[in-house]
Coordinates of C-alpha atoms and ligand atoms in Angstrom, one line a residue:
M58 CA 59.7 -42.1 -76.0
E59 CA 58.9 -38.5 -76.7
V60 CA 58.2 -36.4 -73.6
N61 CA 56.1 -33.2 -74.0
S62 CA 57.3 -30.5 -71.7
S63 CA 53.8 -29.2 -70.9
K64 CA 52.8 -32.6 -69.5
V65 CA 55.3 -32.5 -66.6
E66 CA 54.1 -30.4 -63.7
H67 CA 56.2 -27.4 -62.8
I68 CA 55.8 -26.0 -59.3
P69 CA 56.4 -22.2 -59.1
V70 CA 59.2 -21.3 -56.9
L71 CA 58.8 -18.8 -53.9
A72 CA 55.4 -18.1 -55.2
R73 CA 53.7 -17.2 -51.9
T74 CA 56.6 -14.9 -50.9
L75 CA 56.4 -13.1 -54.3
V76 CA 52.7 -12.4 -53.9
E77 CA 53.3 -11.0 -50.4
Q78 CA 56.1 -8.8 -51.6
V79 CA 54.4 -7.4 -54.7
N80 CA 51.0 -5.8 -54.4
L81 CA 49.6 -5.2 -57.8
P82 CA 46.6 -2.8 -58.2
R83 CA 43.6 -4.5 -59.7
D84 CA 44.1 -2.7 -63.0
G85 CA 47.9 -3.3 -62.8
V86 CA 50.1 -4.2 -65.7
M87 CA 52.8 -6.9 -65.3
V88 CA 55.3 -8.6 -67.5
D89 CA 56.0 -12.2 -66.8
A90 CA 59.2 -12.4 -68.8
T91 CA 59.4 -16.2 -68.4
I92 CA 55.8 -17.4 -68.5
G93 CA 56.8 -21.1 -68.5
Q94 CA 53.7 -23.1 -67.4
G95 CA 52.1 -19.9 -66.0
G96 CA 52.4 -20.9 -62.3
H97 CA 53.4 -17.5 -61.0
S98 CA 51.1 -15.6 -63.4
L99 CA 48.2 -17.6 -62.3
L100 CA 48.6 -16.4 -58.8
F101 CA 49.2 -12.7 -59.8
G102 CA 46.4 -12.9 -62.4
R103 CA 43.9 -13.8 -59.7
T104 CA 44.6 -10.5 -58.0
L105 CA 43.9 -8.5 -61.3
G106 CA 40.6 -7.4 -62.5
P107 CA 39.3 -7.1 -66.1
N108 CA 41.4 -4.0 -66.8
G109 CA 44.6 -5.7 -65.5
V110 CA 47.1 -7.0 -68.1
I111 CA 49.8 -9.7 -68.1
F112 CA 52.4 -9.7 -70.8
A113 CA 53.5 -13.4 -71.0
L114 CA 56.8 -13.9 -72.7
D115 CA 58.7 -17.1 -73.5
V116 CA 61.1 -18.3 -76.1
D117 CA 59.6 -21.8 -75.9
K118 CA 56.5 -22.2 -78.0
K119 CA 55.4 -25.3 -76.0
S120 CA 55.6 -23.3 -72.8
I121 CA 53.4 -20.6 -74.3
Q122 CA 50.8 -23.2 -75.4
G123 CA 50.8 -24.8 -71.9
A124 CA 50.4 -21.4 -70.2
Q125 CA 47.6 -20.4 -72.6
I126 CA 45.5 -23.3 -71.3
R127 CA 46.4 -22.7 -67.7
L128 CA 45.6 -19.0 -67.7
K129 CA 42.5 -19.1 -69.9
D130 CA 40.0 -18.5 -67.1
L131 CA 41.7 -15.3 -65.7
E132 CA 39.6 -12.2 -65.7
C133 CA 42.5 -10.0 -66.7
K134 CA 43.9 -9.7 -70.3
V135 CA 46.8 -12.0 -71.0
I136 CA 49.0 -11.1 -74.0
F137 CA 51.2 -14.0 -75.0
I138 CA 54.4 -13.1 -76.8
Y139 CA 56.8 -15.6 -78.3
G140 CA 59.9 -13.6 -77.8
N141 CA 63.1 -13.1 -75.9
F142 CA 63.1 -11.1 -72.7
S143 CA 66.3 -9.4 -73.9
Q144 CA 63.9 -7.4 -76.0
I145 CA 61.4 -6.7 -73.3
G146 CA 61.1 -3.0 -73.9
E147 CA 60.4 -3.3 -77.6
L148 CA 58.0 -6.2 -77.2
V149 CA 55.8 -4.5 -74.7
R150 CA 55.9 -1.1 -76.4
E151 CA 54.6 -2.7 -79.6
H152 CA 51.4 -3.0 -77.7
K153 CA 51.3 0.7 -77.0
V154 CA 52.2 0.3 -73.3
E155 CA 55.0 2.5 -72.0
K156 CA 55.1 1.6 -68.3
V157 CA 54.4 -1.5 -66.2
D158 CA 53.9 -2.1 -62.5
F159 CA 55.8 -5.3 -62.2
I160 CA 58.4 -7.3 -64.1
L161 CA 59.0 -10.9 -63.1
A162 CA 61.8 -13.1 -64.4
D163 CA 62.0 -16.7 -63.1
L164 CA 65.2 -17.7 -64.9
G165 CA 66.3 -21.2 -65.9
L166 CA 64.0 -24.0 -67.0
C167 CA 60.7 -25.5 -66.2
S168 CA 60.8 -29.1 -64.9
G169 CA 59.1 -30.3 -68.1
Q170 CA 61.8 -28.8 -70.3
L171 CA 64.5 -30.9 -68.7
A172 CA 62.5 -34.0 -69.6
D173 CA 61.7 -32.8 -73.1
T174 CA 63.5 -34.9 -75.7
E175 CA 63.2 -32.2 -78.3
I176 CA 65.2 -29.8 -76.1
G177 CA 67.9 -32.4 -75.3
L178 CA 69.1 -31.2 -71.9
S179 CA 69.0 -34.2 -69.6
F180 CA 72.0 -36.2 -68.6
Q181 CA 69.8 -38.7 -66.8
T182 CA 67.9 -39.8 -70.0
D183 CA 69.7 -40.3 -73.3
M184 CA 68.4 -37.8 -75.9
P185 CA 69.8 -35.9 -78.9
L186 CA 72.3 -33.3 -77.6
D187 CA 70.8 -30.0 -78.5
M188 CA 69.9 -27.7 -75.5
R189 CA 68.3 -25.0 -77.6
I190 CA 65.2 -23.8 -75.7
D191 CA 64.5 -21.4 -78.5
K192 CA 64.6 -23.3 -81.7
S193 CA 65.3 -20.2 -83.7
I194 CA 68.9 -20.3 -82.4
K195 CA 71.2 -21.7 -85.0
S196 CA 73.7 -23.8 -83.2
G197 CA 73.0 -26.4 -80.6
A198 CA 75.2 -28.1 -78.0
A199 CA 76.4 -30.8 -80.4
D200 CA 77.8 -28.1 -82.7
I201 CA 79.9 -26.7 -79.8
V202 CA 81.0 -30.0 -78.4
N203 CA 82.1 -31.3 -81.8
K204 CA 83.5 -28.2 -83.4
A205 CA 85.0 -25.9 -80.7
D206 CA 88.7 -26.1 -80.1
Q207 CA 89.9 -27.7 -76.9
K208 CA 90.9 -24.4 -75.2
S209 CA 87.6 -22.7 -76.0
L210 CA 85.7 -25.7 -74.7
A211 CA 87.7 -25.7 -71.5
D212 CA 87.2 -21.9 -71.0
L213 CA 83.4 -22.2 -71.6
I214 CA 83.0 -25.1 -69.2
Y215 CA 85.1 -23.2 -66.6
K216 CA 83.3 -19.9 -67.0
F217 CA 79.7 -20.9 -67.2
G218 CA 79.9 -24.2 -65.2
Q219 CA 82.5 -23.1 -62.6
E220 CA 84.0 -26.6 -63.2
R221 CA 87.5 -26.9 -61.9
A222 CA 88.3 -29.9 -64.0
S223 CA 87.3 -28.1 -67.2
R224 CA 90.6 -28.7 -69.0
R225 CA 90.5 -32.4 -68.3
I226 CA 86.9 -32.6 -69.5
A227 CA 87.7 -30.7 -72.7
R228 CA 90.6 -33.0 -73.4
F229 CA 88.4 -36.1 -73.0
I230 CA 85.7 -34.6 -75.2
V231 CA 88.2 -33.8 -78.0
R232 CA 89.8 -37.3 -77.8
E233 CA 86.4 -39.0 -78.0
R234 CA 85.1 -36.9 -80.9
Q235 CA 88.0 -38.0 -83.0
D236 CA 86.6 -41.5 -83.0
R237 CA 82.9 -40.5 -83.5
P238 CA 80.8 -37.4 -83.2
I239 CA 79.2 -36.7 -79.8
T240 CA 75.5 -36.6 -80.6
T241 CA 73.6 -37.6 -77.5
T242 CA 73.3 -36.4 -73.9
G243 CA 74.1 -39.9 -72.6
Q244 CA 77.3 -40.0 -74.6
L245 CA 78.5 -36.6 -73.3
A246 CA 77.5 -37.5 -69.7
A247 CA 79.5 -40.7 -69.9
I248 CA 82.6 -38.8 -71.3
V249 CA 82.4 -36.3 -68.5
S250 CA 81.9 -39.0 -65.9
R251 CA 85.0 -40.8 -67.2
A252 CA 87.0 -37.6 -67.2
L253 CA 86.1 -37.0 -63.5
A254 CA 86.5 -40.6 -62.3
R255 CA 89.3 -41.1 -59.9
P256 CA 89.9 -44.9 -59.6
G257 CA 89.8 -46.1 -56.1
R258 CA 88.4 -42.8 -54.8
K259 CA 84.8 -42.2 -53.9
R260 CA 83.2 -39.0 -55.3
K261 CA 82.4 -36.5 -52.5
S262 CA 79.9 -34.5 -54.4
R263 CA 76.2 -35.5 -54.4
I264 CA 75.5 -33.9 -57.8
H265 CA 75.9 -35.9 -61.0
P266 CA 79.5 -35.4 -62.4
A267 CA 78.1 -33.9 -65.6
T268 CA 75.9 -31.2 -63.9
R269 CA 78.4 -28.3 -64.3
T270 CA 79.4 -29.2 -67.9
F271 CA 75.7 -29.4 -68.9
Q272 CA 74.9 -26.1 -67.2
A273 CA 77.8 -24.4 -69.0
L274 CA 76.7 -25.7 -72.4
R275 CA 73.1 -24.7 -71.8
I276 CA 74.1 -21.2 -70.8
A277 CA 76.3 -20.8 -73.8
V278 CA 73.8 -22.3 -76.3
N279 CA 71.0 -20.1 -75.2
N280 CA 73.0 -16.9 -74.6
E281 CA 71.6 -16.8 -71.1
I282 CA 74.1 -14.3 -69.7
Q283 CA 73.7 -11.8 -72.5
N284 CA 69.9 -12.1 -72.4
L285 CA 69.8 -11.4 -68.7
E286 CA 72.2 -8.4 -69.0
R287 CA 69.9 -7.0 -71.7
L288 CA 66.8 -7.6 -69.6
L289 CA 68.3 -5.9 -66.6
A290 CA 69.6 -3.0 -68.6
S291 CA 66.1 -2.2 -70.1
A292 CA 63.9 -3.0 -67.1
S293 CA 64.2 0.3 -65.3
A294 CA 62.9 2.4 -68.3
L295 CA 59.9 0.2 -68.5
L296 CA 58.9 0.3 -64.8
A297 CA 56.4 2.9 -63.5
Q298 CA 57.3 4.8 -60.4
K299 CA 56.9 2.4 -57.4
G300 CA 56.8 -0.5 -59.9
R301 CA 58.8 -3.6 -58.9
I302 CA 61.2 -6.0 -60.6
A303 CA 61.7 -9.5 -59.1
V304 CA 64.3 -11.9 -60.4
I305 CA 64.6 -15.5 -59.3
S306 CA 68.0 -17.0 -60.3
Y307 CA 69.4 -20.5 -59.9
H308 CA 73.1 -20.1 -60.1
S309 CA 75.7 -17.6 -58.8
I310 CA 76.6 -16.1 -62.2
E311 CA 73.0 -14.9 -62.7
D312 CA 72.6 -13.9 -59.1
R313 CA 75.7 -11.7 -59.2
L314 CA 74.5 -9.9 -62.3
V315 CA 71.1 -9.2 -60.7
K316 CA 72.8 -8.0 -57.4
N317 CA 75.2 -5.7 -59.2
N318 CA 72.5 -4.3 -61.5
F319 CA 70.2 -3.5 -58.6
K320 CA 73.1 -2.0 -56.6
A321 CA 74.2 0.3 -59.5
N322 CA 70.6 1.4 -60.1
E323 CA 70.2 2.2 -56.4
Q324 CA 73.4 4.2 -56.4
A325 CA 72.0 6.1 -59.3
G326 CA 68.8 6.8 -57.4
I327 CA 66.7 4.7 -59.9
Y328 CA 65.9 1.7 -57.7
K329 CA 65.4 1.1 -54.0
I330 CA 66.5 -2.5 -53.2
I331 CA 63.7 -4.3 -51.3
T332 CA 65.7 -7.5 -50.5
K333 CA 69.0 -6.5 -48.9
K334 CA 69.8 -10.2 -48.9
P335 CA 68.3 -12.5 -51.5
I336 CA 65.2 -14.4 -50.3
V337 CA 65.7 -18.2 -50.4
P338 CA 63.1 -20.9 -50.1
S339 CA 62.3 -22.5 -46.8
R340 CA 63.4 -26.1 -46.0
E341 CA 59.8 -27.2 -46.4
E342 CA 59.6 -25.7 -49.9
I343 CA 62.8 -27.4 -50.9
G344 CA 61.5 -30.6 -49.5
E345 CA 58.4 -30.4 -51.7
N346 CA 60.2 -29.0 -54.7
Q347 CA 63.9 -29.9 -55.3
R348 CA 64.1 -27.4 -58.1
A349 CA 63.8 -24.7 -55.5
R350 CA 67.0 -25.6 -53.7
S351 CA 69.3 -23.2 -55.5
A352 CA 66.8 -20.4 -56.0
K353 CA 67.5 -16.8 -54.9
L354 CA 64.9 -14.0 -55.2
R355 CA 65.9 -10.3 -55.4
I356 CA 63.4 -7.5 -55.7
A357 CA 63.9 -3.8 -56.4
E358 CA 61.5 -0.9 -56.6
R359 CA 61.6 1.9 -59.2
Q360 CA 62.0 5.4 -57.6
Ligands
SAM291 C1 61.7 -21.5 -64.6 S1 60.7 -21.4 -66.0 C2 59.4 -20.3 -65.6 C3 58.3 -21.0 -64.8 C4 57.1 -20.1 -64.4 N1 57.5 -19.0 -63.5 C5 56.0 -20.9 -63.9 O1 55.6 -20.6 -62.7 O2 55.5 -21.8 -64.6 C6 61.6 -20.4 -67.1 C7 61.0 -20.2 -68.5 O3 61.8 -19.1 -69.1 C8 61.8 -19.3 -70.4 N2 63.0 -18.6 -70.9 C9 64.3 -18.9 -70.8 N3 65.1 -17.9 -71.3 C10 64.2 -17.0 -71.8 C11 64.4 -15.7 -72.5 N4 65.6 -15.2 -72.8 N5 63.3 -15.0 -72.9 C12 62.0 -15.5 -72.6 N6 61.8 -16.7 -72.0 C13 62.9 -17.4 -71.6 C14 62.0 -20.8 -70.5 O4 61.6 -21.3 -71.8 C15 61.1 -21.3 -69.4 O5 59.8 -21.6 -69.9

């Protein structure tokens, strides 16, 4: 059965906190660098008047289509851009806008994308192993898993998945693909589970054994680290004085990048860090939205 990503509801993470922390003027200009299903932008958009503008970026065309419907009644102008936030500066300046009041990046995936059989990310449902959120990217996860040499695979799974058993998993993958190519998420999840199984011993971790390996491949396929580095590097030039940048990240590699970028910019007198410690969702929010459990929000203000 095909699942359409825009049909699965995505609950915006830390939404109330964000609106409290970022006061946009009614004619403010914001960039939602990850529009997704438009949940955050809907809240901010309601505070904007007819001269306010939201630039709504996403690399997933289906997300843009979903957000277009969700945001259609806003009074402010919403400019949808199918593009990568790594090019945030160029994409916004193409519209003759030099400075913005707010940049929001809610990293990772929408709930619907995980279920989307065309994206191929889920280890819970068997689907073609792809993982490209942006379909203009050339190689998907199956290419990496079937073509990379064992050491590169192990390094990738270790670096982006922080998986201690990366070498063993890579060995199992390489052995399996000699018999037949690995083409589905179910096949890969089963291989990783076998690699991590310890006969007679119960697994301590509550997460699925393939979680870290899948995270690693997704990060690699979609160039997530490089994209975030570029976004962070170009954000300060785009922010107006007193403008704010807010980033919600979902794993420690991303959070460290954000933290270090904000710190370096503060030392250079460019940013003032608003969140000395990252803001995390309350227990109630996590109870209502499991996706929020690993979220960390950091905010900085342009000086
Ligand atoms: C967590 S969702 C955003 C959810 C959104 N805040 C909401 O409330 O509905 C993240 C979105 O970022 C998009 N995305 C991921 N990497 C991107 C990139 N490099 N440039 C632009 N969009 C990206 C994904 O396609 C996804 O739709």
